[in-house]
Amino acid sequence: MTSQVDAINRVDFKSVKLLDAYINIDIIEVTGNMHNTFPMLVGNAPYNDVNVRRALKYAVNRQEMVDKILLGHGAVGNDHPIGPANQYFASDLEQTEYDPDKAKFYLKEAGLSSLDVNLSVSDGAFAGAVDAGQLYQNSGAAAGVNINIVQEPADGYWSNVWLKKPWCACYWSGRATEDWMFSTAYESGVPWNDTGWENERFQSLLMQGRAELDTGLRGEIYREMQAICRDEGGTVVPMYQNYVDAKSNRVEHSGQTGNLWMLDNLRSCKRWWSA
């Protein structure tokens, strides 16, 4: 607008229509693998009970978050980290929907009539995380899940909250391959496994997937791994978030941009040029 910069990333969703109205500004939006998450440390009660984890997954209204937090610039998640830009994304996997009755059922399976938990959030985790937490609080109440929102400072969030507080907000950019994503954050014992979750069948499939050359069989392996994460894992993945960047019309590119990371896979300085 003022020609001070040529391009920006992470455009505020509330500003997209405003910026797009300017003739000298182009909005670049791509569907990638970025996803917003709420990881639980499964070594801590009550998250060590899979029934509690399932209750929390049925207690979130995913579409409401997509509509109100992302303003439609994304899609609902299904509690696994593989995104629509991945080769083996299991789009046919049954979607976990908001269902207060099912959440209550799983609380009962855990021996509980209700659940009181703290959720640490900050907009330092992802833009809109505080509001997302409040939406979760509202949807959870109907399921007997009483979520106390703990608003953490953005400064030091990744050092003091993530990997330390029992339940918190987080985001992942996703990875180019299924193995890369699973190995980074879901493999047993890796530093960024932000739930501490371990599953013997999942680990066995992870090793098989790395060695399997048949694409059909690899697809079956990664589909099962996504299902295991959805059903057993310690992370609530409510939504995938599109990459939304903006550039001046003084800057040109080939017409197609990468969708693995922001700003044309972080290669805009190499791929874009001055008009």
PDB file of C-alpha atoms in Angstrom:
ATOM      1  CA  MET A   1       0.000   0.000   0.000  1.00  0.00           C
ATOM      2  CA  THR A   2       2.842   2.373   0.849  1.00  0.00           C
ATOM      3  CA  SER A   3       5.492   0.517  -1.214  1.00  0.00           C
ATOM      4  CA  GLN A   4       7.685   0.005   1.850  1.00  0.00           C
ATOM      5  CA  VAL A   5       7.927  -3.759   1.253  1.00  0.00           C
ATOM      6  CA  ASP A   6       7.571  -5.977  -1.812  1.00  0.00           C
ATOM      7  CA  ALA A   7       6.000  -9.006  -0.117  1.00  0.00           C
ATOM      8  CA  ILE A   8       4.687 -10.189   3.241  1.00  0.00           C
ATOM      9  CA  ASN A   9       3.799 -13.579   4.663  1.00  0.00           C
ATOM     10  CA  ARG A  10       1.128 -14.626   7.174  1.00  0.00           C
ATOM     11  CA  VAL A  11      -1.410 -12.057   6.086  1.00  0.00           C
ATOM     12  CA  ASP A  12      -3.986 -11.438   8.811  1.00  0.00           C
ATOM     13  CA  PHE A  13      -7.120 -13.224   7.615  1.00  0.00           C
ATOM     14  CA  LYS A  14      -9.202 -10.219   8.622  1.00  0.00           C
ATOM     15  CA  SER A  15      -7.178  -8.097   6.190  1.00  0.00           C
ATOM     16  CA  VAL A  16      -7.274 -10.357   3.128  1.00  0.00           C
ATOM     17  CA  LYS A  17     -10.309  -8.751   1.485  1.00  0.00           C
ATOM     18  CA  LEU A  18      -9.033  -5.257   2.276  1.00  0.00           C
ATOM     19  CA  LEU A  19      -5.628  -5.911   0.717  1.00  0.00           C
ATOM     20  CA  ASP A  20      -7.114  -7.738  -2.242  1.00  0.00           C
ATOM     21  CA  ALA A  21      -9.145  -4.637  -3.080  1.00  0.00           C
ATOM     22  CA  TYR A  22      -5.957  -2.683  -3.854  1.00  0.00           C
ATOM     23  CA  ILE A  23      -5.039  -2.841  -7.525  1.00  0.00           C
ATOM     24  CA  ASN A  24      -1.305  -2.872  -6.765  1.00  0.00           C
ATOM     25  CA  ILE A  25      -1.459  -5.796  -4.305  1.00  0.00           C
ATOM     26  CA  ASP A  26      -1.788  -9.490  -5.166  1.00  0.00           C
ATOM     27  CA  ILE A  27      -2.938 -12.078  -2.627  1.00  0.00           C
ATOM     28  CA  ILE A  28      -1.280 -15.490  -2.948  1.00  0.00           C
ATOM     29  CA  GLU A  29      -3.150 -18.295  -1.188  1.00  0.00           C
ATOM     30  CA  VAL A  30      -2.220 -21.975  -1.391  1.00  0.00           C
ATOM     31  CA  THR A  31      -3.395 -25.101   0.381  1.00  0.00           C
ATOM     32  CA  GLY A  32      -0.468 -26.790   2.093  1.00  0.00           C
ATOM     33  CA  ASN A  33       0.116 -28.941   5.156  1.00  0.00           C
ATOM     34  CA  MET A  34       0.201 -26.308   7.907  1.00  0.00           C
ATOM     35  CA  HIS A  35      -1.962 -27.380  10.830  1.00  0.00           C
ATOM     36  CA  ASN A  36      -2.935 -25.950  14.203  1.00  0.00           C
ATOM     37  CA  THR A  37      -2.794 -28.333  17.132  1.00  0.00           C
ATOM     38  CA  PHE A  38      -3.501 -28.840  20.820  1.00  0.00           C
ATOM     39  CA  PRO A  39      -0.956 -31.439  22.038  1.00  0.00           C
ATOM     40  CA  MET A  40      -1.373 -33.246  25.370  1.00  0.00           C
ATOM     41  CA  LEU A  41       1.511 -34.692  27.358  1.00  0.00           C
ATOM     42  CA  VAL A  42       0.216 -38.243  27.584  1.00  0.00           C
ATOM     43  CA  GLY A  43       2.488 -39.113  30.488  1.00  0.00           C
ATOM     44  CA  ASN A  44       0.373 -36.797  32.645  1.00  0.00           C
ATOM     45  CA  ALA A  45      -3.057 -37.639  34.012  1.00  0.00           C
ATOM     46  CA  PRO A  46      -5.737 -37.426  32.758  1.00  0.00           C
ATOM     47  CA  TYR A  47      -4.214 -37.479  29.260  1.00  0.00           C
ATOM     48  CA  ASN A  48      -2.665 -40.899  29.864  1.00  0.00           C
ATOM     49  CA  ASP A  49      -6.159 -42.343  29.370  1.00  0.00           C
ATOM     50  CA  VAL A  50      -7.000 -42.787  25.690  1.00  0.00           C
ATOM     51  CA  ASN A  51     -10.683 -42.349  26.509  1.00  0.00           C
ATOM     52  CA  VAL A  52     -10.000 -38.849  27.821  1.00  0.00           C
ATOM     53  CA  ARG A  53      -8.057 -38.059  24.659  1.00  0.00           C
ATOM     54  CA  ARG A  54     -10.950 -39.285  22.532  1.00  0.00           C
ATOM     55  CA  ALA A  55     -13.422 -37.253  24.576  1.00  0.00           C
ATOM     56  CA  LEU A  56     -11.406 -34.107  23.919  1.00  0.00           C
ATOM     57  CA  LYS A  57     -11.335 -34.871  20.194  1.00  0.00           C
ATOM     58  CA  TYR A  58     -15.119 -35.163  20.045  1.00  0.00           C
ATOM     59  CA  ALA A  59     -15.530 -32.018  22.177  1.00  0.00           C
ATOM     60  CA  VAL A  60     -14.101 -29.591  19.612  1.00  0.00           C
ATOM     61  CA  ASN A  61     -16.187 -27.957  16.897  1.00  0.00           C
ATOM     62  CA  ARG A  62     -13.662 -27.979  14.075  1.00  0.00           C
ATOM     63  CA  GLN A  63     -15.776 -26.298  11.418  1.00  0.00           C
ATOM     64  CA  GLU A  64     -16.530 -23.441  13.791  1.00  0.00           C
ATOM     65  CA  MET A  65     -12.801 -22.865  14.221  1.00  0.00           C
ATOM     66  CA  VAL A  66     -12.218 -22.895  10.467  1.00  0.00           C
ATOM     67  CA  ASP A  67     -15.044 -20.406   9.998  1.00  0.00           C
ATOM     68  CA  LYS A  68     -14.240 -18.069  12.887  1.00  0.00           C
ATOM     69  CA  ILE A  69     -10.464 -18.338  13.337  1.00  0.00           C
ATOM     70  CA  LEU A  70      -9.303 -18.962   9.769  1.00  0.00           C
ATOM     71  CA  LEU A  71     -12.285 -17.142   8.234  1.00  0.00           C
ATOM     72  CA  GLY A  72     -12.551 -20.014   5.786  1.00  0.00           C
ATOM     73  CA  HIS A  73      -8.883 -19.994   4.761  1.00  0.00           C
ATOM     74  CA  GLY A  74      -8.347 -23.646   5.582  1.00  0.00           C
ATOM     75  CA  ALA A  75     -10.123 -26.918   6.301  1.00  0.00           C
ATOM     76  CA  VAL A  76     -11.016 -29.145   9.230  1.00  0.00           C
ATOM     77  CA  GLY A  77      -8.319 -31.431  10.596  1.00  0.00           C
ATOM     78  CA  ASN A  78      -8.674 -35.042  11.687  1.00  0.00           C
ATOM     79  CA  ASP A  79      -6.155 -35.391  14.529  1.00  0.00           C
ATOM     80  CA  HIS A  80      -3.199 -36.484  12.428  1.00  0.00           C
ATOM     81  CA  PRO A  81      -0.422 -34.359  10.876  1.00  0.00           C
ATOM     82  CA  ILE A  82      -0.600 -35.444   7.241  1.00  0.00           C
ATOM     83  CA  GLY A  83      -2.031 -32.665   5.103  1.00  0.00           C
ATOM     84  CA  PRO A  84      -3.839 -32.297   1.783  1.00  0.00           C
ATOM     85  CA  ALA A  85      -0.579 -31.479  -0.013  1.00  0.00           C
ATOM     86  CA  ASN A  86       0.972 -34.814   0.991  1.00  0.00           C
ATOM     87  CA  GLN A  87       0.985 -37.692  -1.489  1.00  0.00           C
ATOM     88  CA  TYR A  88      -0.604 -40.178   0.903  1.00  0.00           C
ATOM     89  CA  PHE A  89      -3.115 -37.898   2.609  1.00  0.00           C
ATOM     90  CA  ALA A  90      -6.023 -40.177   3.566  1.00  0.00           C
ATOM     91  CA  SER A  91      -8.922 -38.023   2.415  1.00  0.00           C
ATOM     92  CA  ASP A  92     -11.279 -41.001   2.751  1.00  0.00           C
ATOM     93  CA  LEU A  93     -10.541 -41.494   6.455  1.00  0.00           C
ATOM     94  CA  GLU A  94     -13.694 -41.104   8.544  1.00  0.00           C
ATOM     95  CA  GLN A  95     -13.820 -37.597   9.975  1.00  0.00           C
ATOM     96  CA  THR A  96     -14.019 -37.073  13.733  1.00  0.00           C
ATOM     97  CA  GLU A  97     -16.959 -34.696  14.105  1.00  0.00           C
ATOM     98  CA  TYR A  98     -18.084 -32.526  16.994  1.00  0.00           C
ATOM     99  CA  ASP A  99     -20.270 -34.858  19.047  1.00  0.00           C
ATOM    100  CA  PRO A 100     -20.930 -33.951  22.717  1.00  0.00           C
ATOM    101  CA  ASP A 101     -22.705 -37.261  23.324  1.00  0.00           C
ATOM    102  CA  LYS A 102     -19.711 -39.277  22.122  1.00  0.00           C
ATOM    103  CA  ALA A 103     -17.435 -37.100  24.245  1.00  0.00           C
ATOM    104  CA  LYS A 104     -19.591 -37.889  27.283  1.00  0.00           C
ATOM    105  CA  PHE A 105     -19.494 -41.584  26.365  1.00  0.00           C
ATOM    106  CA  TYR A 106     -15.701 -41.617  26.386  1.00  0.00           C
ATOM    107  CA  LEU A 107     -15.595 -39.686  29.649  1.00  0.00           C
ATOM    108  CA  LYS A 108     -17.817 -42.399  31.117  1.00  0.00           C
ATOM    109  CA  GLU A 109     -15.433 -45.034  29.724  1.00  0.00           C
ATOM    110  CA  ALA A 110     -12.680 -43.221  31.633  1.00  0.00           C
ATOM    111  CA  GLY A 111     -14.769 -43.380  34.796  1.00  0.00           C
ATOM    112  CA  LEU A 112     -15.648 -39.686  34.716  1.00  0.00           C
ATOM    113  CA  SER A 113     -18.907 -37.759  34.628  1.00  0.00           C
ATOM    114  CA  SER A 114     -17.101 -34.543  33.695  1.00  0.00           C
ATOM    115  CA  LEU A 115     -13.568 -33.308  33.083  1.00  0.00           C
ATOM    116  CA  ASP A 116     -11.760 -30.209  34.351  1.00  0.00           C
ATOM    117  CA  VAL A 117      -8.558 -29.300  32.489  1.00  0.00           C
ATOM    118  CA  ASN A 118      -6.295 -26.324  31.816  1.00  0.00           C
ATOM    119  CA  LEU A 119      -5.425 -25.323  28.254  1.00  0.00           C
ATOM    120  CA  SER A 120      -2.396 -23.043  27.831  1.00  0.00           C
ATOM    121  CA  VAL A 121      -2.766 -20.742  24.837  1.00  0.00           C
ATOM    122  CA  SER A 122      -1.117 -17.709  23.311  1.00  0.00           C
ATOM    123  CA  ASP A 123      -1.274 -15.987  19.967  1.00  0.00           C
ATOM    124  CA  GLY A 124       2.453 -16.696  19.957  1.00  0.00           C
ATOM    125  CA  ALA A 125       1.492 -20.313  19.248  1.00  0.00           C
ATOM    126  CA  PHE A 126      -0.563 -19.398  16.186  1.00  0.00           C
ATOM    127  CA  ALA A 127      -2.598 -16.366  15.210  1.00  0.00           C
ATOM    128  CA  GLY A 128      -6.008 -16.712  16.818  1.00  0.00           C
ATOM    129  CA  ALA A 129      -4.970 -19.382  19.322  1.00  0.00           C
ATOM    130  CA  VAL A 130      -6.536 -17.526  22.257  1.00  0.00           C
ATOM    131  CA  ASP A 131      -9.855 -17.184  20.456  1.00  0.00           C
ATOM    132  CA  ALA A 132      -9.615 -20.815  19.333  1.00  0.00           C
ATOM    133  CA  GLY A 133      -9.155 -21.841  22.950  1.00  0.00           C
ATOM    134  CA  GLN A 134     -12.269 -19.929  23.924  1.00  0.00           C
ATOM    135  CA  LEU A 135     -14.256 -21.629  21.161  1.00  0.00           C
ATOM    136  CA  TYR A 136     -12.975 -24.972  22.430  1.00  0.00           C
ATOM    137  CA  GLN A 137     -14.045 -23.973  25.934  1.00  0.00           C
ATOM    138  CA  ASN A 138     -17.559 -23.223  24.700  1.00  0.00           C
ATOM    139  CA  SER A 139     -17.972 -26.388  22.641  1.00  0.00           C
ATOM    140  CA  GLY A 140     -16.466 -28.536  25.382  1.00  0.00           C
ATOM    141  CA  ALA A 141     -18.924 -27.308  27.999  1.00  0.00           C
ATOM    142  CA  ALA A 142     -21.789 -29.061  26.216  1.00  0.00           C
ATOM    143  CA  ALA A 143     -19.841 -32.311  26.496  1.00  0.00           C
ATOM    144  CA  GLY A 144     -19.057 -32.042  30.197  1.00  0.00           C
ATOM    145  CA  VAL A 145     -15.516 -30.886  29.440  1.00  0.00           C
ATOM    146  CA  ASN A 146     -14.689 -27.801  31.489  1.00  0.00           C
ATOM    147  CA  ILE A 147     -11.673 -26.097  29.925  1.00  0.00           C
ATOM    148  CA  ASN A 148      -9.914 -23.379  31.886  1.00  0.00           C
ATOM    149  CA  ILE A 149      -8.072 -21.125  29.449  1.00  0.00           C
ATOM    150  CA  VAL A 150      -4.616 -20.126  30.675  1.00  0.00           C
ATOM    151  CA  GLN A 151      -3.400 -17.237  28.557  1.00  0.00           C
ATOM    152  CA  GLU A 152       0.382 -17.448  28.371  1.00  0.00           C
ATOM    153  CA  PRO A 153       2.722 -14.628  27.263  1.00  0.00           C
ATOM    154  CA  ALA A 154       3.863 -14.857  23.647  1.00  0.00           C
ATOM    155  CA  ASP A 155       7.417 -14.067  24.699  1.00  0.00           C
ATOM    156  CA  GLY A 156       9.108 -17.319  25.650  1.00  0.00           C
ATOM    157  CA  TYR A 157       6.114 -19.454  24.699  1.00  0.00           C
ATOM    158  CA  TRP A 158       8.170 -22.071  22.866  1.00  0.00           C
ATOM    159  CA  SER A 159      10.678 -22.286  25.710  1.00  0.00           C
ATOM    160  CA  ASN A 160       8.346 -22.165  28.689  1.00  0.00           C
ATOM    161  CA  VAL A 161       5.032 -23.640  27.567  1.00  0.00           C
ATOM    162  CA  TRP A 162       5.420 -25.988  24.581  1.00  0.00           C
ATOM    163  CA  LEU A 163       6.760 -29.398  25.677  1.00  0.00           C
ATOM    164  CA  LYS A 164       6.260 -28.323  29.310  1.00  0.00           C
ATOM    165  CA  LYS A 165       2.608 -27.552  30.019  1.00  0.00           C
ATOM    166  CA  PRO A 166       0.309 -30.618  29.990  1.00  0.00           C
ATOM    167  CA  TRP A 167      -2.007 -29.230  27.293  1.00  0.00           C
ATOM    168  CA  CYS A 168      -1.258 -26.289  25.052  1.00  0.00           C
ATOM    169  CA  ALA A 169      -1.682 -24.696  21.632  1.00  0.00           C
ATOM    170  CA  CYS A 170       0.842 -25.302  18.860  1.00  0.00           C
ATOM    171  CA  TYR A 171       1.216 -25.272  15.080  1.00  0.00           C
ATOM    172  CA  TRP A 172       3.201 -27.214  12.517  1.00  0.00           C
ATOM    173  CA  SER A 173       4.090 -26.218   8.976  1.00  0.00           C
ATOM    174  CA  GLY A 174       3.848 -29.851   7.942  1.00  0.00           C
ATOM    175  CA  ARG A 175       6.500 -31.618   5.899  1.00  0.00           C
ATOM    176  CA  ALA A 176       6.977 -32.609   2.263  1.00  0.00           C
ATOM    177  CA  THR A 177       6.717 -36.337   2.990  1.00  0.00           C
ATOM    178  CA  GLU A 178       4.759 -38.445   5.441  1.00  0.00           C
ATOM    179  CA  ASP A 179       7.883 -40.042   6.877  1.00  0.00           C
ATOM    180  CA  TRP A 180       9.497 -36.655   7.473  1.00  0.00           C
ATOM    181  CA  MET A 181       6.455 -35.401   9.404  1.00  0.00           C
ATOM    182  CA  PHE A 182       5.923 -38.549  11.428  1.00  0.00           C
ATOM    183  CA  SER A 183       9.646 -38.888  12.171  1.00  0.00           C
ATOM    184  CA  THR A 184       9.893 -35.276  13.331  1.00  0.00           C
ATOM    185  CA  ALA A 185       7.014 -35.189  15.792  1.00  0.00           C
ATOM    186  CA  TYR A 186       5.493 -38.652  16.287  1.00  0.00           C
ATOM    187  CA  GLU A 187       8.335 -41.152  16.348  1.00  0.00           C
ATOM    188  CA  SER A 188       9.076 -42.570  19.765  1.00  0.00           C
ATOM    189  CA  GLY A 189      11.775 -40.651  21.621  1.00  0.00           C
ATOM    190  CA  VAL A 190      12.398 -37.802  19.165  1.00  0.00           C
ATOM    191  CA  PRO A 191      12.923 -34.349  20.765  1.00  0.00           C
ATOM    192  CA  TRP A 192       9.906 -32.731  19.106  1.00  0.00           C
ATOM    193  CA  ASN A 193       7.406 -35.450  19.953  1.00  0.00           C
ATOM    194  CA  ASP A 194       5.315 -32.879  21.800  1.00  0.00           C
ATOM    195  CA  THR A 195       2.970 -35.382  23.438  1.00  0.00           C
ATOM    196  CA  GLY A 196       5.434 -38.105  24.426  1.00  0.00           C
ATOM    197  CA  TRP A 197       3.011 -40.535  22.787  1.00  0.00           C
ATOM    198  CA  GLU A 198       4.285 -44.003  21.889  1.00  0.00           C
ATOM    199  CA  ASN A 199       2.463 -46.747  20.025  1.00  0.00           C
ATOM    200  CA  GLU A 200       4.093 -50.052  19.115  1.00  0.00           C
ATOM    201  CA  ARG A 201       2.027 -50.641  15.977  1.00  0.00           C
ATOM    202  CA  PHE A 202       2.628 -47.078  14.793  1.00  0.00           C
ATOM    203  CA  GLN A 203       6.396 -47.411  15.257  1.00  0.00           C
ATOM    204  CA  SER A 204       6.424 -50.699  13.342  1.00  0.00           C
ATOM    205  CA  LEU A 205       4.515 -49.122  10.450  1.00  0.00           C
ATOM    206  CA  LEU A 206       6.872 -46.141  10.451  1.00  0.00           C
ATOM    207  CA  MET A 207       9.811 -48.475   9.798  1.00  0.00           C
ATOM    208  CA  GLN A 208       7.862 -50.391   7.139  1.00  0.00           C
ATOM    209  CA  GLY A 209       6.853 -47.222   5.326  1.00  0.00           C
ATOM    210  CA  ARG A 210      10.466 -46.110   4.969  1.00  0.00           C
ATOM    211  CA  ALA A 211      11.446 -49.367   3.289  1.00  0.00           C
ATOM    212  CA  GLU A 212       8.362 -50.023   1.134  1.00  0.00           C
ATOM    213  CA  LEU A 213       8.854 -49.251  -2.576  1.00  0.00           C
ATOM    214  CA  ASP A 214       5.363 -50.165  -3.760  1.00  0.00           C
ATOM    215  CA  THR A 215       3.339 -46.940  -3.741  1.00  0.00           C
ATOM    216  CA  GLY A 216       0.055 -48.753  -3.169  1.00  0.00           C
ATOM    217  CA  LEU A 217       1.372 -50.542  -0.102  1.00  0.00           C
ATOM    218  CA  ARG A 218       2.987 -47.356   1.182  1.00  0.00           C
ATOM    219  CA  GLY A 219      -0.376 -45.634   0.862  1.00  0.00           C
ATOM    220  CA  GLU A 220      -2.008 -48.361   2.958  1.00  0.00           C
ATOM    221  CA  ILE A 221       0.722 -48.047   5.587  1.00  0.00           C
ATOM    222  CA  TYR A 222       0.427 -44.285   5.884  1.00  0.00           C
ATOM    223  CA  ARG A 223      -3.365 -44.460   5.897  1.00  0.00           C
ATOM    224  CA  GLU A 224      -3.288 -46.798   8.888  1.00  0.00           C
ATOM    225  CA  MET A 225      -0.789 -44.525  10.643  1.00  0.00           C
ATOM    226  CA  GLN A 226      -3.097 -41.550  10.162  1.00  0.00           C
ATOM    227  CA  ALA A 227      -5.966 -43.591  11.606  1.00  0.00           C
ATOM    228  CA  ILE A 228      -3.884 -44.616  14.619  1.00  0.00           C
ATOM    229  CA  CYS A 229      -3.005 -40.983  15.321  1.00  0.00           C
ATOM    230  CA  ARG A 230      -6.656 -40.010  15.017  1.00  0.00           C
ATOM    231  CA  ASP A 231      -7.888 -42.751  17.344  1.00  0.00           C
ATOM    232  CA  GLU A 232      -5.025 -43.170  19.811  1.00  0.00           C
ATOM    233  CA  GLY A 233      -2.731 -40.154  19.557  1.00  0.00           C
ATOM    234  CA  GLY A 234      -2.266 -37.306  21.999  1.00  0.00           C
ATOM    235  CA  THR A 235      -2.782 -34.376  19.631  1.00  0.00           C
ATOM    236  CA  VAL A 236      -6.013 -32.653  18.713  1.00  0.00           C
ATOM    237  CA  VAL A 237      -5.642 -31.295  15.169  1.00  0.00           C
ATOM    238  CA  PRO A 238      -8.746 -29.168  14.579  1.00  0.00           C
ATOM    239  CA  MET A 239      -7.745 -27.424  11.361  1.00  0.00           C
ATOM    240  CA  TYR A 240      -5.405 -27.054   8.409  1.00  0.00           C
ATOM    241  CA  GLN A 241      -4.433 -23.478   7.657  1.00  0.00           C
ATOM    242  CA  ASN A 242      -3.774 -22.152   4.164  1.00  0.00           C
ATOM    243  CA  TYR A 243      -0.651 -20.152   3.420  1.00  0.00           C
ATOM    244  CA  VAL A 244      -1.742 -16.594   2.644  1.00  0.00           C
ATOM    245  CA  ASP A 245       0.933 -14.170   1.404  1.00  0.00           C
ATOM    246  CA  ALA A 246       0.727 -10.822  -0.357  1.00  0.00           C
ATOM    247  CA  LYS A 247       3.007  -9.128  -2.866  1.00  0.00           C
ATOM    248  CA  SER A 248       3.270  -5.867  -4.739  1.00  0.00           C
ATOM    249  CA  ASN A 249       2.404  -5.990  -8.425  1.00  0.00           C
ATOM    250  CA  ARG A 250       5.950  -4.747  -8.964  1.00  0.00           C
ATOM    251  CA  VAL A 251       6.972  -8.335  -8.228  1.00  0.00           C
ATOM    252  CA  GLU A 252       6.302 -11.234 -10.597  1.00  0.00           C
ATOM    253  CA  HIS A 253       6.573 -15.014 -10.403  1.00  0.00           C
ATOM    254  CA  SER A 254       5.931 -17.956 -12.700  1.00  0.00           C
ATOM    255  CA  GLY A 255       2.224 -18.077 -11.914  1.00  0.00           C
ATOM    256  CA  GLN A 256       2.430 -21.103  -9.651  1.00  0.00           C
ATOM    257  CA  THR A 257       3.860 -21.053  -6.125  1.00  0.00           C
ATOM    258  CA  GLY A 258       4.958 -23.826  -3.797  1.00  0.00           C
ATOM    259  CA  ASN A 259       2.660 -24.983  -1.016  1.00  0.00           C
ATOM    260  CA  LEU A 260       5.025 -26.620   1.461  1.00  0.00           C
ATOM    261  CA  TRP A 261       6.005 -23.405   3.212  1.00  0.00           C
ATOM    262  CA  MET A 262       5.141 -19.734   3.058  1.00  0.00           C
ATOM    263  CA  LEU A 263       6.392 -17.399   0.314  1.00  0.00           C
ATOM    264  CA  ASP A 264       6.756 -19.997  -2.418  1.00  0.00           C
ATOM    265  CA  ASN A 265       8.415 -22.625  -0.213  1.00  0.00           C
ATOM    266  CA  LEU A 266      10.641 -19.877   1.275  1.00  0.00           C
ATOM    267  CA  ARG A 267      12.258 -19.451  -2.145  1.00  0.00           C
ATOM    268  CA  SER A 268      10.644 -16.210  -3.255  1.00  0.00           C
ATOM    269  CA  CYS A 269      14.028 -14.467  -3.207  1.00  0.00           C
ATOM    270  CA  LYS A 270      15.230 -16.955  -5.852  1.00  0.00           C
ATOM    271  CA  ARG A 271      12.062 -17.478  -7.891  1.00  0.00           C
ATOM    272  CA  TRP A 272      10.474 -14.020  -7.970  1.00  0.00           C
ATOM    273  CA  TRP A 273      11.705 -10.961  -9.836  1.00  0.00           C
ATOM    274  CA  SER A 274      11.019  -7.242 -10.181  1.00  0.00           C
ATOM    275  CA  ALA A 275       8.597  -6.378 -12.969  1.00  0.00           C
TER     276      ALA A 275
END
